[in-house]
Amino acid sequence: MRLDKFIGNNTQLSRTQIHAAIKQGIVYVNDVLVTKTNTQIKDTDKVMVDDQVIEPRKPRYLMLHKPAGYVCANTDSEHPTVLDLVDAPFKHELQIAGRLDVDTTGLVLLTDDGQWNHKITSPKHMHTKNYLVTTANPIEDSYIKIFADGVILKGETKLTLPAELKVLDKHHAELSICEGKYHQVKRMFAAVGNHVIALHRNRIGSVYLGDLPAGQFRYLTTQEVESFGQ
Ligand code: URA
């Protein structure tokens, strides 16, 4: 990789600042002064700028408590995005591992590790996602078996995978699903003639939102990261 690209990828310095630093004579590769911006470096090389060793960035894994009104996208012309809630360098490199609708609240995972993202979102891995659902009409006990057997969503031909419904009261339930079709929870309730008026995700796999306040984010623990498989 080119030296200037390596420094750009791993510091907050702009291209102009990097080129100025190299010209100024404060950039060293393996303790040797370099003055050419297009110098090629290897993974094992030690790069120093102004006496500071530049370490290659490590992948990042975050959870965020999405409030209603924020979109799960990197940019949007109409609404604020979940990235507006994240205060981290290079935040626009973060991808959302499993989106929520603009009106849905709760747990969103973000990462710049594409493989990890794939482990969470790929249908093959089937991590359970847990949703707290509020409905417009009363929730019938019959939904428990219907959702366990699978329903055909509007516009689809295959049954949804077995889902577990716990009825909490007349208008509240907890639904656990292990797939992530577009608007899946809302469409499942629509399939039984009901209407979701509020939706909140509190778990993906063994990662729980816990008491993280709405609008806040935190980095995942190593254990949480590894819980999706290594
Ligand atoms: N299912 C939905 O219908 N909406 C979401 O945001 C997530 C799951």
PDB file of C-alpha atoms and ligand atoms in Angstrom:
ATOM      1  CA  MET A   1       0.000   0.000   0.000  1.00  0.00           C
ATOM      2  CA  ARG A   2       1.112   3.577  -0.585  1.00  0.00           C
ATOM      3  CA  LEU A   3       2.455   5.347   2.492  1.00  0.00           C
ATOM      4  CA  ASP A   4       0.101   8.330   2.128  1.00  0.00           C
ATOM      5  CA  LYS A   5      -2.897   5.989   1.808  1.00  0.00           C
ATOM      6  CA  PHE A   6      -1.855   4.033   4.910  1.00  0.00           C
ATOM      7  CA  ILE A   7      -1.576   7.234   6.953  1.00  0.00           C
ATOM      8  CA  GLY A   8      -4.909   8.490   5.568  1.00  0.00           C
ATOM      9  CA  ASN A   9      -6.646   5.218   6.465  1.00  0.00           C
ATOM     10  CA  ASN A  10      -5.340   5.209  10.000  1.00  0.00           C
ATOM     11  CA  THR A  11      -5.306   8.817  11.156  1.00  0.00           C
ATOM     12  CA  GLN A  12      -7.626  11.795  10.927  1.00  0.00           C
ATOM     13  CA  LEU A  13      -5.062  13.695   8.800  1.00  0.00           C
ATOM     14  CA  SER A  14      -6.265  15.053   5.455  1.00  0.00           C
ATOM     15  CA  ARG A  15      -4.457  14.251   2.215  1.00  0.00           C
ATOM     16  CA  THR A  16      -2.954  17.758   2.191  1.00  0.00           C
ATOM     17  CA  GLN A  17      -1.734  17.418   5.791  1.00  0.00           C
ATOM     18  CA  ILE A  18      -0.202  14.007   5.032  1.00  0.00           C
ATOM     19  CA  HIS A  19       1.661  15.294   1.993  1.00  0.00           C
ATOM     20  CA  ALA A  20       2.847  18.317   3.991  1.00  0.00           C
ATOM     21  CA  ALA A  21       4.077  16.031   6.811  1.00  0.00           C
ATOM     22  CA  ILE A  22       6.013  13.863   4.353  1.00  0.00           C
ATOM     23  CA  LYS A  23       7.571  16.916   2.674  1.00  0.00           C
ATOM     24  CA  GLN A  24       8.362  18.430   6.085  1.00  0.00           C
ATOM     25  CA  GLY A  25      10.478  15.395   7.001  1.00  0.00           C
ATOM     26  CA  ILE A  26       8.507  14.107   9.984  1.00  0.00           C
ATOM     27  CA  VAL A  27       7.482  10.747   8.498  1.00  0.00           C
ATOM     28  CA  TYR A  28       9.620   7.654   9.075  1.00  0.00           C
ATOM     29  CA  VAL A  29       9.220   4.078   7.830  1.00  0.00           C
ATOM     30  CA  ASN A  30      11.174   1.560   9.922  1.00  0.00           C
ATOM     31  CA  ASP A  31      13.054   4.501  11.457  1.00  0.00           C
ATOM     32  CA  VAL A  32      14.208   5.747   8.045  1.00  0.00           C
ATOM     33  CA  LEU A  33      13.110   9.212   6.905  1.00  0.00           C
ATOM     34  CA  VAL A  34      10.913   9.122   3.786  1.00  0.00           C
ATOM     35  CA  THR A  35      10.142  12.081   1.572  1.00  0.00           C
ATOM     36  CA  LYS A  36       8.165  10.472  -1.254  1.00  0.00           C
ATOM     37  CA  THR A  37       4.374  10.296  -0.853  1.00  0.00           C
ATOM     38  CA  ASN A  38       4.120   7.300  -3.180  1.00  0.00           C
ATOM     39  CA  THR A  39       6.535   5.150  -1.124  1.00  0.00           C
ATOM     40  CA  GLN A  40       5.149   1.592  -0.946  1.00  0.00           C
ATOM     41  CA  ILE A  41       4.939  -0.025   2.479  1.00  0.00           C
ATOM     42  CA  LYS A  42       4.295  -3.563   3.731  1.00  0.00           C
ATOM     43  CA  ASP A  43       1.946  -4.695   6.543  1.00  0.00           C
ATOM     44  CA  THR A  44       4.914  -5.279   8.822  1.00  0.00           C
ATOM     45  CA  ASP A  45       6.465  -1.825   8.348  1.00  0.00           C
ATOM     46  CA  LYS A  46       6.558   0.617  11.265  1.00  0.00           C
ATOM     47  CA  VAL A  47       5.252   4.028  10.215  1.00  0.00           C
ATOM     48  CA  MET A  48       5.850   7.077  12.417  1.00  0.00           C
ATOM     49  CA  VAL A  49       4.472  10.579  11.960  1.00  0.00           C
ATOM     50  CA  ASP A  50       5.837  13.278  14.220  1.00  0.00           C
ATOM     51  CA  ASP A  51       7.271  10.658  16.631  1.00  0.00           C
ATOM     52  CA  GLN A  52       3.964   8.761  16.862  1.00  0.00           C
ATOM     53  CA  VAL A  53       3.636   5.192  15.627  1.00  0.00           C
ATOM     54  CA  ILE A  54       0.612   4.817  13.327  1.00  0.00           C
ATOM     55  CA  GLU A  55      -1.162   1.564  14.116  1.00  0.00           C
ATOM     56  CA  PRO A  56      -3.457  -0.025  11.544  1.00  0.00           C
ATOM     57  CA  ARG A  57      -7.026   0.504  12.668  1.00  0.00           C
ATOM     58  CA  LYS A  58      -8.853  -2.434  14.213  1.00  0.00           C
ATOM     59  CA  PRO A  59     -12.408  -3.333  13.163  1.00  0.00           C
ATOM     60  CA  ARG A  60     -15.112  -1.700  15.257  1.00  0.00           C
ATOM     61  CA  TYR A  61     -18.332  -3.156  16.619  1.00  0.00           C
ATOM     62  CA  LEU A  62     -21.009  -0.955  18.161  1.00  0.00           C
ATOM     63  CA  MET A  63     -24.547  -1.190  19.433  1.00  0.00           C
ATOM     64  CA  LEU A  64     -26.933   1.731  19.319  1.00  0.00           C
ATOM     65  CA  HIS A  65     -30.354   2.392  20.799  1.00  0.00           C
ATOM     66  CA  LYS A  66     -32.248   3.790  17.843  1.00  0.00           C
ATOM     67  CA  PRO A  67     -34.986   6.274  18.677  1.00  0.00           C
ATOM     68  CA  ALA A  68     -38.029   6.620  16.400  1.00  0.00           C
ATOM     69  CA  GLY A  69     -37.568   9.070  13.543  1.00  0.00           C
ATOM     70  CA  TYR A  70     -33.992   8.040  12.689  1.00  0.00           C
ATOM     71  CA  VAL A  71     -33.282   6.041   9.551  1.00  0.00           C
ATOM     72  CA  CYS A  72     -30.935   3.103   9.293  1.00  0.00           C
ATOM     73  CA  ALA A  73     -28.954   4.494   6.365  1.00  0.00           C
ATOM     74  CA  ASN A  74     -25.635   6.249   5.923  1.00  0.00           C
ATOM     75  CA  THR A  75     -27.283   9.333   4.426  1.00  0.00           C
ATOM     76  CA  ASP A  76     -30.865  10.486   4.013  1.00  0.00           C
ATOM     77  CA  SER A  77     -32.382  13.671   2.629  1.00  0.00           C
ATOM     78  CA  GLU A  78     -35.473  13.587   4.843  1.00  0.00           C
ATOM     79  CA  HIS A  79     -34.575  12.189   8.267  1.00  0.00           C
ATOM     80  CA  PRO A  80     -31.587  12.132  10.614  1.00  0.00           C
ATOM     81  CA  THR A  81     -29.665   8.851  10.367  1.00  0.00           C
ATOM     82  CA  VAL A  82     -28.449   6.537  13.109  1.00  0.00           C
ATOM     83  CA  LEU A  83     -24.909   7.647  12.227  1.00  0.00           C
ATOM     84  CA  ASP A  84     -25.821  11.142  13.446  1.00  0.00           C
ATOM     85  CA  LEU A  85     -25.953   9.544  16.910  1.00  0.00           C
ATOM     86  CA  VAL A  86     -22.465   8.066  16.681  1.00  0.00           C
ATOM     87  CA  ASP A  87     -19.433  10.034  17.742  1.00  0.00           C
ATOM     88  CA  ALA A  88     -16.519   8.014  16.341  1.00  0.00           C
ATOM     89  CA  PRO A  89     -13.766   8.637  13.813  1.00  0.00           C
ATOM     90  CA  PHE A  90     -14.418   7.346  10.276  1.00  0.00           C
ATOM     91  CA  LYS A  91     -18.052   6.765  11.231  1.00  0.00           C
ATOM     92  CA  HIS A  92     -19.198   6.838   7.611  1.00  0.00           C
ATOM     93  CA  GLU A  93     -17.379   3.542   7.118  1.00  0.00           C
ATOM     94  CA  LEU A  94     -19.760   1.876   9.566  1.00  0.00           C
ATOM     95  CA  GLN A  95     -22.386  -0.405   8.080  1.00  0.00           C
ATOM     96  CA  ILE A  96     -25.672  -1.276   9.723  1.00  0.00           C
ATOM     97  CA  ALA A  97     -26.034  -4.986  10.488  1.00  0.00           C
ATOM     98  CA  GLY A  98     -29.795  -5.428  10.158  1.00  0.00           C
ATOM     99  CA  ARG A  99     -31.881  -2.334   9.577  1.00  0.00           C
ATOM    100  CA  LEU A 100     -34.939  -1.145  11.465  1.00  0.00           C
ATOM    101  CA  ASP A 101     -37.797   0.881   9.994  1.00  0.00           C
ATOM    102  CA  VAL A 102     -37.785   4.619  10.670  1.00  0.00           C
ATOM    103  CA  ASP A 103     -40.560   4.257  13.285  1.00  0.00           C
ATOM    104  CA  THR A 104     -39.037   1.170  14.971  1.00  0.00           C
ATOM    105  CA  THR A 105     -36.889   1.696  18.058  1.00  0.00           C
ATOM    106  CA  GLY A 106     -34.207  -0.370  19.734  1.00  0.00           C
ATOM    107  CA  LEU A 107     -31.106  -2.381  19.075  1.00  0.00           C
ATOM    108  CA  VAL A 108     -29.006  -1.661  15.984  1.00  0.00           C
ATOM    109  CA  LEU A 109     -25.554  -3.148  15.435  1.00  0.00           C
ATOM    110  CA  LEU A 110     -22.916  -1.257  13.454  1.00  0.00           C
ATOM    111  CA  THR A 111     -19.538  -2.355  12.185  1.00  0.00           C
ATOM    112  CA  ASP A 112     -16.856  -1.748   9.613  1.00  0.00           C
ATOM    113  CA  ASP A 113     -16.136  -5.485   9.486  1.00  0.00           C
ATOM    114  CA  GLY A 114     -17.968  -6.755   6.406  1.00  0.00           C
ATOM    115  CA  GLN A 115     -17.557 -10.422   7.312  1.00  0.00           C
ATOM    116  CA  TRP A 116     -19.030  -9.949  10.773  1.00  0.00           C
ATOM    117  CA  ASN A 117     -21.904  -7.991   9.282  1.00  0.00           C
ATOM    118  CA  HIS A 118     -22.533 -10.888   6.912  1.00  0.00           C
ATOM    119  CA  LYS A 119     -22.581 -13.347   9.842  1.00  0.00           C
ATOM    120  CA  ILE A 120     -25.398 -11.354  11.409  1.00  0.00           C
ATOM    121  CA  THR A 121     -27.471 -10.565   8.352  1.00  0.00           C
ATOM    122  CA  SER A 122     -27.034 -13.646   6.185  1.00  0.00           C
ATOM    123  CA  PRO A 123     -30.206 -15.812   6.321  1.00  0.00           C
ATOM    124  CA  LYS A 124     -27.915 -18.847   6.609  1.00  0.00           C
ATOM    125  CA  HIS A 125     -26.887 -17.987  10.173  1.00  0.00           C
ATOM    126  CA  MET A 126     -30.418 -17.504  11.583  1.00  0.00           C
ATOM    127  CA  HIS A 127     -29.721 -15.442  14.696  1.00  0.00           C
ATOM    128  CA  THR A 128     -32.822 -14.856  16.785  1.00  0.00           C
ATOM    129  CA  LYS A 129     -34.130 -11.303  16.909  1.00  0.00           C
ATOM    130  CA  ASN A 130     -36.512 -10.293  19.626  1.00  0.00           C
ATOM    131  CA  TYR A 131     -39.199  -7.629  19.168  1.00  0.00           C
ATOM    132  CA  LEU A 132     -41.633  -6.018  21.583  1.00  0.00           C
ATOM    133  CA  VAL A 133     -44.784  -5.394  19.617  1.00  0.00           C
ATOM    134  CA  THR A 134     -47.713  -3.080  20.337  1.00  0.00           C
ATOM    135  CA  THR A 135     -50.801  -3.663  18.227  1.00  0.00           C
ATOM    136  CA  ALA A 136     -53.893  -1.691  17.290  1.00  0.00           C
ATOM    137  CA  ASN A 137     -56.258  -4.655  17.729  1.00  0.00           C
ATOM    138  CA  PRO A 138     -56.317  -7.239  20.523  1.00  0.00           C
ATOM    139  CA  ILE A 139     -53.747 -10.029  20.188  1.00  0.00           C
ATOM    140  CA  GLU A 140     -55.400 -13.424  19.883  1.00  0.00           C
ATOM    141  CA  ASP A 141     -53.865 -16.515  21.521  1.00  0.00           C
ATOM    142  CA  SER A 142     -54.361 -18.232  18.156  1.00  0.00           C
ATOM    143  CA  TYR A 143     -51.439 -16.192  16.764  1.00  0.00           C
ATOM    144  CA  ILE A 144     -49.048 -18.292  18.846  1.00  0.00           C
ATOM    145  CA  LYS A 145     -49.632 -21.408  16.777  1.00  0.00           C
ATOM    146  CA  ILE A 146     -50.056 -19.483  13.515  1.00  0.00           C
ATOM    147  CA  PHE A 147     -46.650 -17.825  13.918  1.00  0.00           C
ATOM    148  CA  ALA A 148     -45.057 -21.070  15.112  1.00  0.00           C
ATOM    149  CA  ASP A 149     -46.347 -22.831  11.981  1.00  0.00           C
ATOM    150  CA  GLY A 150     -45.384 -19.911   9.720  1.00  0.00           C
ATOM    151  CA  VAL A 151     -47.496 -17.457   7.737  1.00  0.00           C
ATOM    152  CA  ILE A 152     -47.419 -16.386   4.106  1.00  0.00           C
ATOM    153  CA  LEU A 153     -46.550 -12.705   3.954  1.00  0.00           C
ATOM    154  CA  LYS A 154     -48.282 -10.541   1.358  1.00  0.00           C
ATOM    155  CA  GLY A 155     -46.475 -10.853  -1.946  1.00  0.00           C
ATOM    156  CA  GLU A 156     -44.562 -14.004  -0.890  1.00  0.00           C
ATOM    157  CA  THR A 157     -45.086 -17.671  -1.619  1.00  0.00           C
ATOM    158  CA  LYS A 158     -43.142 -19.387   1.177  1.00  0.00           C
ATOM    159  CA  LEU A 159     -44.103 -19.677   4.835  1.00  0.00           C
ATOM    160  CA  THR A 160     -42.135 -17.640   7.347  1.00  0.00           C
ATOM    161  CA  LEU A 161     -39.832 -19.723   9.552  1.00  0.00           C
ATOM    162  CA  PRO A 162     -41.197 -20.820  12.943  1.00  0.00           C
ATOM    163  CA  ALA A 163     -41.465 -17.815  15.257  1.00  0.00           C
ATOM    164  CA  GLU A 164     -42.175 -17.673  18.972  1.00  0.00           C
ATOM    165  CA  LEU A 165     -44.863 -15.342  20.254  1.00  0.00           C
ATOM    166  CA  LYS A 166     -45.355 -14.534  23.932  1.00  0.00           C
ATOM    167  CA  VAL A 167     -48.549 -12.622  24.573  1.00  0.00           C
ATOM    168  CA  LEU A 168     -47.881 -10.063  27.318  1.00  0.00           C
ATOM    169  CA  ASP A 169     -51.332  -8.484  27.428  1.00  0.00           C
ATOM    170  CA  LYS A 170     -54.171  -7.576  25.057  1.00  0.00           C
ATOM    171  CA  HIS A 171     -52.090  -5.231  22.903  1.00  0.00           C
ATOM    172  CA  HIS A 172     -48.493  -6.239  23.714  1.00  0.00           C
ATOM    173  CA  ALA A 173     -46.438  -9.256  22.752  1.00  0.00           C
ATOM    174  CA  GLU A 174     -42.867 -10.377  22.356  1.00  0.00           C
ATOM    175  CA  LEU A 175     -42.009 -11.966  19.032  1.00  0.00           C
ATOM    176  CA  SER A 176     -38.785 -13.888  18.329  1.00  0.00           C
ATOM    177  CA  ILE A 177     -37.908 -14.485  14.693  1.00  0.00           C
ATOM    178  CA  CYS A 178     -34.799 -15.847  13.069  1.00  0.00           C
ATOM    179  CA  GLU A 179     -35.094 -14.294   9.640  1.00  0.00           C
ATOM    180  CA  GLY A 180     -35.220 -10.689   8.527  1.00  0.00           C
ATOM    181  CA  LYS A 181     -37.576 -10.130   5.633  1.00  0.00           C
ATOM    182  CA  TYR A 182     -38.543  -6.577   4.718  1.00  0.00           C
ATOM    183  CA  HIS A 183     -41.013  -5.230   7.355  1.00  0.00           C
ATOM    184  CA  GLN A 184     -41.281  -8.802   8.598  1.00  0.00           C
ATOM    185  CA  VAL A 185     -42.918  -8.230  11.979  1.00  0.00           C
ATOM    186  CA  LYS A 186     -45.437  -5.716  10.659  1.00  0.00           C
ATOM    187  CA  ARG A 187     -46.291  -8.034   7.766  1.00  0.00           C
ATOM    188  CA  MET A 188     -46.680 -11.046  10.071  1.00  0.00           C
ATOM    189  CA  PHE A 189     -49.225  -9.175  12.169  1.00  0.00           C
ATOM    190  CA  ALA A 190     -50.899  -7.882   8.992  1.00  0.00           C
ATOM    191  CA  ALA A 191     -51.185 -11.520   7.854  1.00  0.00           C
ATOM    192  CA  VAL A 192     -53.387 -12.249  10.900  1.00  0.00           C
ATOM    193  CA  GLY A 193     -55.467  -9.097  10.402  1.00  0.00           C
ATOM    194  CA  ASN A 194     -53.774  -6.942  13.030  1.00  0.00           C
ATOM    195  CA  HIS A 195     -51.693  -3.779  12.807  1.00  0.00           C
ATOM    196  CA  VAL A 196     -48.412  -2.976  14.559  1.00  0.00           C
ATOM    197  CA  ILE A 197     -48.441   0.512  16.053  1.00  0.00           C
ATOM    198  CA  ALA A 198     -45.103   0.343  17.868  1.00  0.00           C
ATOM    199  CA  LEU A 199     -42.117  -1.925  17.494  1.00  0.00           C
ATOM    200  CA  HIS A 200     -38.945  -2.222  19.563  1.00  0.00           C
ATOM    201  CA  ARG A 201     -36.035  -4.640  19.057  1.00  0.00           C
ATOM    202  CA  ASN A 202     -34.255  -5.652  22.254  1.00  0.00           C
ATOM    203  CA  ARG A 203     -32.087  -8.578  21.178  1.00  0.00           C
ATOM    204  CA  ILE A 204     -30.080  -9.947  18.264  1.00  0.00           C
ATOM    205  CA  GLY A 205     -28.577 -13.382  18.943  1.00  0.00           C
ATOM    206  CA  SER A 206     -27.209 -13.196  22.468  1.00  0.00           C
ATOM    207  CA  VAL A 207     -26.626  -9.429  22.347  1.00  0.00           C
ATOM    208  CA  TYR A 208     -29.200  -7.508  24.399  1.00  0.00           C
ATOM    209  CA  LEU A 209     -29.912  -3.786  24.291  1.00  0.00           C
ATOM    210  CA  GLY A 210     -30.125  -3.769  28.098  1.00  0.00           C
ATOM    211  CA  ASP A 211     -30.434  -0.365  29.701  1.00  0.00           C
ATOM    212  CA  LEU A 212     -28.592   1.633  27.022  1.00  0.00           C
ATOM    213  CA  PRO A 213     -30.586   4.893  26.838  1.00  0.00           C
ATOM    214  CA  ALA A 214     -32.332   5.878  23.578  1.00  0.00           C
ATOM    215  CA  GLY A 215     -30.010   7.774  21.257  1.00  0.00           C
ATOM    216  CA  GLN A 216     -26.840   6.382  22.885  1.00  0.00           C
ATOM    217  CA  PHE A 217     -24.249   3.943  21.526  1.00  0.00           C
ATOM    218  CA  ARG A 218     -21.507   1.816  23.024  1.00  0.00           C
ATOM    219  CA  TYR A 219     -18.769  -0.484  21.754  1.00  0.00           C
ATOM    220  CA  LEU A 220     -19.553  -4.214  22.037  1.00  0.00           C
ATOM    221  CA  THR A 221     -17.497  -6.392  24.363  1.00  0.00           C
ATOM    222  CA  THR A 222     -15.211  -9.046  22.821  1.00  0.00           C
ATOM    223  CA  GLN A 223     -17.610 -11.673  24.118  1.00  0.00           C
ATOM    224  CA  GLU A 224     -20.554 -10.001  22.365  1.00  0.00           C
ATOM    225  CA  VAL A 225     -18.578  -9.702  19.123  1.00  0.00           C
ATOM    226  CA  GLU A 226     -17.539 -13.337  19.239  1.00  0.00           C
ATOM    227  CA  SER A 227     -21.022 -14.562  20.132  1.00  0.00           C
ATOM    228  CA  PHE A 228     -21.909 -14.496  16.416  1.00  0.00           C
ATOM    229  CA  GLY A 229     -19.167 -17.028  15.686  1.00  0.00           C
ATOM    230  CA  GLN A 230     -15.455 -16.602  15.038  1.00  0.00           C
TER     231      GLN A 230
HETATM  232  N1  URA B   1     -39.910  -5.915  11.285  1.00  0.00           N
HETATM  233  C1  URA B   1     -40.548  -4.788  10.883  1.00  0.00           C
HETATM  234  O1  URA B   1     -41.666  -4.839  10.413  1.00  0.00           O
HETATM  235  N2  URA B   1     -39.904  -3.616  11.054  1.00  0.00           N
HETATM  236  C2  URA B   1     -38.690  -3.501  11.602  1.00  0.00           C
HETATM  237  O2  URA B   1     -38.179  -2.387  11.741  1.00  0.00           O
HETATM  238  C3  URA B   1     -38.040  -4.681  12.007  1.00  0.00           C
HETATM  239  C4  URA B   1     -38.670  -5.878  11.839  1.00  0.00           C
END
